[in-house]
mmCIF file of C-alpha atoms in Angstrom:
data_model
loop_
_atom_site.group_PDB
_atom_site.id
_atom_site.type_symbol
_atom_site.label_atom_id
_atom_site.label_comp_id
_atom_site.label_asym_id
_atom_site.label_seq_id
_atom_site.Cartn_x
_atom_site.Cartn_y
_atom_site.Cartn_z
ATOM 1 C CA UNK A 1 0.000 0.000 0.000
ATOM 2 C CA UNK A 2 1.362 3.379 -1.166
ATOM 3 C CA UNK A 3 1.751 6.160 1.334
ATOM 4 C CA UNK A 4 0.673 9.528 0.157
ATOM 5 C CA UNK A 5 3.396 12.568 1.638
ATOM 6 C CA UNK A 6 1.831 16.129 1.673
ATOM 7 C CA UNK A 7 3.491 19.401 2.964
ATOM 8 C CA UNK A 8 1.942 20.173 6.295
ATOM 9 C CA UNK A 9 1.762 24.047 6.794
ATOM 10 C CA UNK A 10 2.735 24.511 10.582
ATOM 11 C CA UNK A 11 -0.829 24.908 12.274
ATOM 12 C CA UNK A 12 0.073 28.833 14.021
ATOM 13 C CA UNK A 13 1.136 29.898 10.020
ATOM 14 C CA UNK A 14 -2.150 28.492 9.139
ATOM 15 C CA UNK A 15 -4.612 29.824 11.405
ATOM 16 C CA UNK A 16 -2.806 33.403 11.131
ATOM 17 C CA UNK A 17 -2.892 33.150 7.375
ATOM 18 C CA UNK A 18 -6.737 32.411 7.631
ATOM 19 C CA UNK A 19 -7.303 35.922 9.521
ATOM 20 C CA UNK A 20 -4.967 37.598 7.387
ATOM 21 C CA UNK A 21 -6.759 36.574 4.110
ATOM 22 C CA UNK A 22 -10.024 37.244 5.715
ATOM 23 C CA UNK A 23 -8.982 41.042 6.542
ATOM 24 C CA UNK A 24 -7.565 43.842 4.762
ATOM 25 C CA UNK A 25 -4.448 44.334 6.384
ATOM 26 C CA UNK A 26 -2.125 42.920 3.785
ATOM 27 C CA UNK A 27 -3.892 44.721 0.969
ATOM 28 C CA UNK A 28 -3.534 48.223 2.789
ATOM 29 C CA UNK A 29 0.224 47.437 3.352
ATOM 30 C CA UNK A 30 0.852 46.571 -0.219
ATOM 31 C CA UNK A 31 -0.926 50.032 -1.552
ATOM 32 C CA UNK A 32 0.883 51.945 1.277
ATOM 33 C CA UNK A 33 4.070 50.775 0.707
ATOM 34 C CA UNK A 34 3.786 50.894 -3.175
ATOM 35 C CA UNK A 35 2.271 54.320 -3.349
ATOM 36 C CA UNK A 36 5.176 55.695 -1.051
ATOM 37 C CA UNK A 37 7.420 54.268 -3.183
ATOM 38 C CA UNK A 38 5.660 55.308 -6.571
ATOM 39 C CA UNK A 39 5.159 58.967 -5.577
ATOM 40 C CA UNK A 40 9.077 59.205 -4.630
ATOM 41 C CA UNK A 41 9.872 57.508 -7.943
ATOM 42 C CA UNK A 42 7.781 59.320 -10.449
ATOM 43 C CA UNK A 43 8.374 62.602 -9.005
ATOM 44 C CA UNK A 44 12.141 62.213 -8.539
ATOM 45 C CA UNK A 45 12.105 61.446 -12.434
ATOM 46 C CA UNK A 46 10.129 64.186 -13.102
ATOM 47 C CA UNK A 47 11.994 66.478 -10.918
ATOM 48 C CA UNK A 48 15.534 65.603 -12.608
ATOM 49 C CA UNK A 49 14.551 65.806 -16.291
ATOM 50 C CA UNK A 50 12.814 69.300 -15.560
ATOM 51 C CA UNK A 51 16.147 69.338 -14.143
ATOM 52 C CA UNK A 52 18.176 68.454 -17.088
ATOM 53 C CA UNK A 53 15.698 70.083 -19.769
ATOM 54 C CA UNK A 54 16.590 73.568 -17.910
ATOM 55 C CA UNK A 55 20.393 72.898 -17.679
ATOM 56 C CA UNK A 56 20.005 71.720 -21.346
ATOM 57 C CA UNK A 57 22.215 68.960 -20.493
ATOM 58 C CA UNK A 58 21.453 65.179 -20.201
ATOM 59 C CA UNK A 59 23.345 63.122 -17.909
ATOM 60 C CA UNK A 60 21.030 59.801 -17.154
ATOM 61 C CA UNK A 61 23.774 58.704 -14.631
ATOM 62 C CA UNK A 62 21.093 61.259 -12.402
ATOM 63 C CA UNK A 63 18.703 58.638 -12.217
ATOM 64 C CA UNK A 64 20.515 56.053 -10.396
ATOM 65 C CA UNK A 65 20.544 58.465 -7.299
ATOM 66 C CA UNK A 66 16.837 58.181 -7.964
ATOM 67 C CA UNK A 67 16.304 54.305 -7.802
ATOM 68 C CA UNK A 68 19.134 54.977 -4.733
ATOM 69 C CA UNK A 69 16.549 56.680 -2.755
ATOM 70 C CA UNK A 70 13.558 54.809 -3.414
ATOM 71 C CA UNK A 71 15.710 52.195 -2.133
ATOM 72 C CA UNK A 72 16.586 53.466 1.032
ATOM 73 C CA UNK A 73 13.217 54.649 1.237
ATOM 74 C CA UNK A 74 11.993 51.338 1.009
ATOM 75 C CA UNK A 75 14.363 49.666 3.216
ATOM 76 C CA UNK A 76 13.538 52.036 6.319
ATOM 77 C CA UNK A 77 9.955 51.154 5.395
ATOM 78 C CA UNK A 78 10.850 47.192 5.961
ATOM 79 C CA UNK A 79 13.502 47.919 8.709
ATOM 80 C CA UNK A 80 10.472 49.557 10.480
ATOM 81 C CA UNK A 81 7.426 47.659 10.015
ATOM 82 C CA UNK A 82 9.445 43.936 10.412
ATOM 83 C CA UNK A 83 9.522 43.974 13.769
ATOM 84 C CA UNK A 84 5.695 45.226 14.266
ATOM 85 C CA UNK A 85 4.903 41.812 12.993
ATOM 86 C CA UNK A 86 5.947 39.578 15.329
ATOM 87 C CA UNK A 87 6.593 41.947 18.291
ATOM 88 C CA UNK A 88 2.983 41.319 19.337
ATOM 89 C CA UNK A 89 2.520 37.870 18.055
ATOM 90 C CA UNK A 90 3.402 35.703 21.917
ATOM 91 C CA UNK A 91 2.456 38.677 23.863
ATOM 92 C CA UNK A 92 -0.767 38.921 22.598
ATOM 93 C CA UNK A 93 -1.599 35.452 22.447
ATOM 94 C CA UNK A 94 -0.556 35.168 26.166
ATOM 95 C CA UNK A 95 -2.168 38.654 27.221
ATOM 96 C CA UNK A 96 -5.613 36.246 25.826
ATOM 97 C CA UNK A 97 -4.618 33.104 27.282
ATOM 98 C CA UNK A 98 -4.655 31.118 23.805
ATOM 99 C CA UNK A 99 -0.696 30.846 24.248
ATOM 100 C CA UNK A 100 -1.123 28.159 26.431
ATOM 101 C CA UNK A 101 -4.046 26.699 24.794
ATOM 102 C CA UNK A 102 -1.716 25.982 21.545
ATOM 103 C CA UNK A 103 0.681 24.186 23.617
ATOM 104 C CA UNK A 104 -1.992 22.180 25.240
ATOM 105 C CA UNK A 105 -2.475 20.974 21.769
ATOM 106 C CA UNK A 106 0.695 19.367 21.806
ATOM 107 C CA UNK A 107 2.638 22.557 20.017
ATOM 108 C CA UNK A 108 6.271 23.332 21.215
ATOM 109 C CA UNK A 109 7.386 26.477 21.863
ATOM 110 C CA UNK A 110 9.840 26.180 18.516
ATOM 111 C CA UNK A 111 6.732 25.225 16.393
ATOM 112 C CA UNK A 112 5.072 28.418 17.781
ATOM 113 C CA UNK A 113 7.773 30.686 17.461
ATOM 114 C CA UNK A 114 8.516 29.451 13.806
ATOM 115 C CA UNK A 115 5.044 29.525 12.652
ATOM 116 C CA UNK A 116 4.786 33.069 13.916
ATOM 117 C CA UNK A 117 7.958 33.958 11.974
ATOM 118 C CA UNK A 118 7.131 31.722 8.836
ATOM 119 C CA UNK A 119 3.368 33.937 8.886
ATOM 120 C CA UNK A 120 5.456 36.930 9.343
ATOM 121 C CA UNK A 121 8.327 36.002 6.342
ATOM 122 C CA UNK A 122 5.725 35.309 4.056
ATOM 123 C CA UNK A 123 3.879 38.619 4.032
ATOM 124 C CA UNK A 124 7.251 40.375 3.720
ATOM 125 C CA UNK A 125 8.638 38.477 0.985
ATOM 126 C CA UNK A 126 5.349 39.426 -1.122
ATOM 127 C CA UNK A 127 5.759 43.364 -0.167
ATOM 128 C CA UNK A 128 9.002 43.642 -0.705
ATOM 129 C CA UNK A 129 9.043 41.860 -4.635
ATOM 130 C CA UNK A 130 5.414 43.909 -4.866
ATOM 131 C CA UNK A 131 7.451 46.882 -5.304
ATOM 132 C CA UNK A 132 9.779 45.803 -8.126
ATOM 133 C CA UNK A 133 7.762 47.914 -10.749
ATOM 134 C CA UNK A 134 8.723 51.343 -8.991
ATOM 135 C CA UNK A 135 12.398 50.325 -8.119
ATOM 136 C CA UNK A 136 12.296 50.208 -12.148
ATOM 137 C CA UNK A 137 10.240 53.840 -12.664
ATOM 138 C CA UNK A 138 13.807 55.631 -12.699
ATOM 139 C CA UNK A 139 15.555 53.010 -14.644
ATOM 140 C CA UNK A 140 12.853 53.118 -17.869
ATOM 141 C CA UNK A 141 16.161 54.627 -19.733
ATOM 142 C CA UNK A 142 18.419 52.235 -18.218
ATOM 143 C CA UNK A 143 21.184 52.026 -15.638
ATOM 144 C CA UNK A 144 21.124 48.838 -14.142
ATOM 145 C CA UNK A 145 20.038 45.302 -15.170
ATOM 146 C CA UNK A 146 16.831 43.556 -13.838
ATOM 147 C CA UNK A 147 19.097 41.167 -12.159
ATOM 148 C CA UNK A 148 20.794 43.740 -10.147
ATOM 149 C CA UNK A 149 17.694 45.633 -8.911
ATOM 150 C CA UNK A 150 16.411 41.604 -7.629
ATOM 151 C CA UNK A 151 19.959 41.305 -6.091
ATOM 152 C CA UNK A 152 18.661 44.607 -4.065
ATOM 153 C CA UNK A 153 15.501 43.028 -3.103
ATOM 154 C CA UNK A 154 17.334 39.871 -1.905
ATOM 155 C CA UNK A 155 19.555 41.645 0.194
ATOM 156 C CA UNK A 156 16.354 43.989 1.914
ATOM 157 C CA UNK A 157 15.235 40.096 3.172
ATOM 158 C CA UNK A 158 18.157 39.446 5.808
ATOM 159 C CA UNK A 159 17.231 43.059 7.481
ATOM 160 C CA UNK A 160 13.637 41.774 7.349
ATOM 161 C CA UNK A 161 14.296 38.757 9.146
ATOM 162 C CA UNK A 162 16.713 40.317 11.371
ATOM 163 C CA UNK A 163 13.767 42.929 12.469
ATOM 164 C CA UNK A 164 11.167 40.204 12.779
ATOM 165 C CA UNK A 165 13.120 37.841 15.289
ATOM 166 C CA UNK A 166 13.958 40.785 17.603
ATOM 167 C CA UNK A 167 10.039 41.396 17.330
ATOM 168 C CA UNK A 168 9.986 37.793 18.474
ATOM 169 C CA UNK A 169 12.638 37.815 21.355
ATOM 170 C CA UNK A 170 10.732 41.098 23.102
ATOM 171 C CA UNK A 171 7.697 39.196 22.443
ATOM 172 C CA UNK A 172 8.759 36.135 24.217
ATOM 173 C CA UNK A 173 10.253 38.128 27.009
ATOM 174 C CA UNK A 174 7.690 40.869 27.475
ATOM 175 C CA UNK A 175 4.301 40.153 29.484
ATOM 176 C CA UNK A 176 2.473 42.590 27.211
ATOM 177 C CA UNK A 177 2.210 43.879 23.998
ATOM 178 C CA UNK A 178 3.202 47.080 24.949
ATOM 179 C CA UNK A 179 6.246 46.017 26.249
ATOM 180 C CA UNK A 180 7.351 43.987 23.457
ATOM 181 C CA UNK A 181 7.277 46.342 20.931
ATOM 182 C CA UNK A 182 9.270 49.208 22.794
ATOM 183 C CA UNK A 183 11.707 46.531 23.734
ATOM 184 C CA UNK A 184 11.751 45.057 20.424
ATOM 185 C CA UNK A 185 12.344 48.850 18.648
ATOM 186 C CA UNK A 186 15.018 49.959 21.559
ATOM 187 C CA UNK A 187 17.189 46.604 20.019
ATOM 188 C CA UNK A 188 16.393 47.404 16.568
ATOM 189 C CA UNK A 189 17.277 51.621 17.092
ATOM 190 C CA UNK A 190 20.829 50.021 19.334
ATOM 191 C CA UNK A 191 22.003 47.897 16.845
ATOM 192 C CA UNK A 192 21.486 50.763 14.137
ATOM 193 C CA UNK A 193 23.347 53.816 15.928
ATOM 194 C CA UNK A 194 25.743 51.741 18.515
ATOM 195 C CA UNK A 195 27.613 50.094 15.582
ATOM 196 C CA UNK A 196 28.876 53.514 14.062
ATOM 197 C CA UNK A 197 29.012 55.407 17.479
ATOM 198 C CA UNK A 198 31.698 53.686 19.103
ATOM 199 C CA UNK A 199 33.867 53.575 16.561
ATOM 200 C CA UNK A 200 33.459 57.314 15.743
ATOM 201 C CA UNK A 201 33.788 58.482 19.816
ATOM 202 C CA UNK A 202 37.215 56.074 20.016
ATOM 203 C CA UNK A 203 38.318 57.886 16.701
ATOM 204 C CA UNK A 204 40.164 60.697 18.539
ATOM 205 C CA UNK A 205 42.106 57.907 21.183
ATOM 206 C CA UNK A 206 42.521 55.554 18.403
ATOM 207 C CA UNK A 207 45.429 57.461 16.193
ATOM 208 C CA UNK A 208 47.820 54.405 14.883
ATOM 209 C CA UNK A 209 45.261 53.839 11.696
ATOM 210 C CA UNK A 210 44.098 50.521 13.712
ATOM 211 C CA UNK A 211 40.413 51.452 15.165
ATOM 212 C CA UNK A 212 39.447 47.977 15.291
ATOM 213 C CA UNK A 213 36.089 49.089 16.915
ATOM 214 C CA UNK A 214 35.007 49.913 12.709
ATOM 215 C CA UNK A 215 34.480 46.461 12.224
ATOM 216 C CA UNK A 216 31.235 46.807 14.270
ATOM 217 C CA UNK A 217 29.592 47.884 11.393
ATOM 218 C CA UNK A 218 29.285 44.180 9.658
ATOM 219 C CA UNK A 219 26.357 43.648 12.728
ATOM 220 C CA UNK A 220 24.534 47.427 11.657
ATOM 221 C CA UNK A 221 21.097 46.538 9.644
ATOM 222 C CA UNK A 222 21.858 49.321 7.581
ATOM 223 C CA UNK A 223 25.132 48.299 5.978
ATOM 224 C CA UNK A 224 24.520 45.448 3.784
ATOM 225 C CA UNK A 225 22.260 47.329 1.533
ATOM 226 C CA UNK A 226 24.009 50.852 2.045
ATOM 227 C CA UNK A 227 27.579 48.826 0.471
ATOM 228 C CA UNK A 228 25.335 47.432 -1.781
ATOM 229 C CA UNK A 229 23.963 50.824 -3.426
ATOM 230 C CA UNK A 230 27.663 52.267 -3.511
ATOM 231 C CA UNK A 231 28.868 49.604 -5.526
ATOM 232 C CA UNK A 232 25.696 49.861 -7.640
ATOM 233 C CA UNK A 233 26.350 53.797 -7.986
ATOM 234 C CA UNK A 234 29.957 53.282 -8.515
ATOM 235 C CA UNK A 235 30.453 55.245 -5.177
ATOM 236 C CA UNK A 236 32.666 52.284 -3.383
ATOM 237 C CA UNK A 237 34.947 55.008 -2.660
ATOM 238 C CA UNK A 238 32.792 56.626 -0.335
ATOM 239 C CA UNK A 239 32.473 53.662 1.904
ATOM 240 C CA UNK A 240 36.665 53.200 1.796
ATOM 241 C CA UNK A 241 37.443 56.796 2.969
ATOM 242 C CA UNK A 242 34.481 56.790 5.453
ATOM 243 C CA UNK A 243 35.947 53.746 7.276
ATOM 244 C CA UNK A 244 39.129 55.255 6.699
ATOM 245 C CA UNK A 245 37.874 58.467 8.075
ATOM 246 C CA UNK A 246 36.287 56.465 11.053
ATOM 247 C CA UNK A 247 40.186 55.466 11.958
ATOM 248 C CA UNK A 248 40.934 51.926 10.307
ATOM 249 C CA UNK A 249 43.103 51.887 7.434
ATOM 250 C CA UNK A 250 44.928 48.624 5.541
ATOM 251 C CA UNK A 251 41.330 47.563 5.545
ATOM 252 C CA UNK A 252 40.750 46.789 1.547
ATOM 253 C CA UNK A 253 39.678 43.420 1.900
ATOM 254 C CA UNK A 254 37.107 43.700 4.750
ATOM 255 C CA UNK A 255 35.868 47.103 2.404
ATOM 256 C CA UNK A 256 35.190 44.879 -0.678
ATOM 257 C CA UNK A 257 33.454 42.301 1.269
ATOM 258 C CA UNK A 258 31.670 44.224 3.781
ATOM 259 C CA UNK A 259 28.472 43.365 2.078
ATOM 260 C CA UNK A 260 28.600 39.727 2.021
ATOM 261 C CA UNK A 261 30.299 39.889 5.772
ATOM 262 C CA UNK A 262 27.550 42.645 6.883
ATOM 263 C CA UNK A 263 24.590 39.933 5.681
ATOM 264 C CA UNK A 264 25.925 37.087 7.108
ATOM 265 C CA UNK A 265 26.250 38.596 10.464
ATOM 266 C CA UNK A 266 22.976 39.778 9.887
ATOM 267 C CA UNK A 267 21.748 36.230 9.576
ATOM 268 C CA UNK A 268 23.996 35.099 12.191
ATOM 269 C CA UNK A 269 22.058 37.850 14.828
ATOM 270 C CA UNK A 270 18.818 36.896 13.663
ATOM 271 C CA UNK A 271 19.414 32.833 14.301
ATOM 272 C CA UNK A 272 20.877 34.039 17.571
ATOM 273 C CA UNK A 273 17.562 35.989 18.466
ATOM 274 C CA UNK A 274 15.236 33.189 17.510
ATOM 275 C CA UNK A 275 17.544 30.648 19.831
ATOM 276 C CA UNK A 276 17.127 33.073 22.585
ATOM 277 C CA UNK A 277 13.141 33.225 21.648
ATOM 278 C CA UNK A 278 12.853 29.466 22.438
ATOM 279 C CA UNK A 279 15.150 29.690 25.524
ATOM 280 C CA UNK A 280 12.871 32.776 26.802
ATOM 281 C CA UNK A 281 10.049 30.655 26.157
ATOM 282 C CA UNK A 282 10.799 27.420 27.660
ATOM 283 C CA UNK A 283 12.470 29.131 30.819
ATOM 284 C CA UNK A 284 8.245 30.670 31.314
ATOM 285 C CA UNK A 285 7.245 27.124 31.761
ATOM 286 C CA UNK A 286 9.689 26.155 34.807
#
């Protein structure tokens, strides 16, 4: 007798998908985000051939500082909202008193925490390739492949994930809702400004060229899709002098792969949030 295998959804991605699709949440986020995104891209494209038409000189290189900000634009957008998603989804269900319910069910607190982040991936992987038609408004005369601009999008996913699973932690460690999400956005706004503060304040003691406190940047959110844009803009040198500037020099080889280093420790963070999730989680039940 044949046995049939199907793909089980986890049961927590399920049910939340159910409420989602029954709502209007999703929709709104998708004509928020894209109509943000839209109105900086048509009128930055407008604004620099008006631009260009006055000067009566073209230079289309202009454009790729407009799909640069729609970028960024974007990415504070996802950096934002990622960890809104799950920074509520334990606290809420235990604020109700379902949390324990679902483990009564015979649910772990991994299967809980990874349905709430698989529920949570899934509606930011569709927002964040919804937008691919207005990253391409300021590239209709070219500038940079299709395959480049999805490169960006790929690398906007990491950040994502690295938002949601601090949303997760506060939420695992937090008693309310409330809590969670100011915890969860402290982390997120610490990990953004700490990483280039230090090394800046030790930049006056540190004088030998060797300010080894620079390499905090690989863990900043920001710098795996700020390295990016500079290499797509040809601007690489910007990121060399302002490491240099920050007081580590002899540093060519962490420069040219800051990206790749910068995402993996990105990934790295985020697997070390969700482990700490679980551990929050399991240390509640003692």
């Amino acid at each position: 007798m044949k046995k049939s295998f199907r793909l089980q959804l986890n049961p927590v991605t399920a049910k939340d998908l159910k409420v989602t699709f029954r709502g209007h949440l999703l929709p709104v986020l998708f004509l928020v985000v894209n109509a943000c995104l839209f109105t900086v891209g048509i009128l930055g494209t407008l604004g620099r051939m008006t631009g260009m038409e006055m000067a009566g000189r073209m230079d289309w290189r202009t454009f790729l500082y407009v799909y640069a900000m729609i970028v960024m634009v974007e990415f504070v957008i996802i950096l934002i909202t990622s960890p809104s998603q799950t920074a509520g989804s334990i606290a809420l269900e235990t604020e109700s008193g379902t949390y324990d319910l679902m483990l009564s069910s015979g649910l772990t607190p991994i299967r809980v925490l990874f349905g709430k982040l698989l529920y949570a991936c899934h509606n930011t992987v569709l927002i964040v390739f919804s937008t691919l038609p207005a990253l391409l408004v300021p590239l209709v005369y070219g500038g940079l492949t299709l395959q480049s601009v999805l490169v960006t999008l790929l690398f906007m996913l990491p950040a994502a994930l690295f938002g949601m699973t601090i949303g997760l932690f506060a939420s695992s460690v937090s008693r309310s809702a409330a809590g969670a999400f100011t915890l969860s956005y402290a982390i997120l706004i610490a990990f953004v400004i700490v990483p280039v503060l230090i090394p800046f304040l030790l930049r006056p003691v540190v004088t030998d060229g060797n300010n080894i406190a620079v390499y905090l940047l690989a863990i900043d959110p920001l710098t795996p899709i700020v390295t990016l844009l500079a290499g797509e803009l040809g601007e690489t040198g910007l990121i060399a002098d302002a490491i240099k500037y920050l007081g580590l020099t002899n540093a060519d080889m962490f420069i040219n792969r800051l990206p790749l280093i910068s995402m993996g420790m990105t990934l790295l963070i985020s697997v070390m949030f969700f482990v700490l999730s679980d551990v929050a989680l399991l240390s509640r039940e003692k």
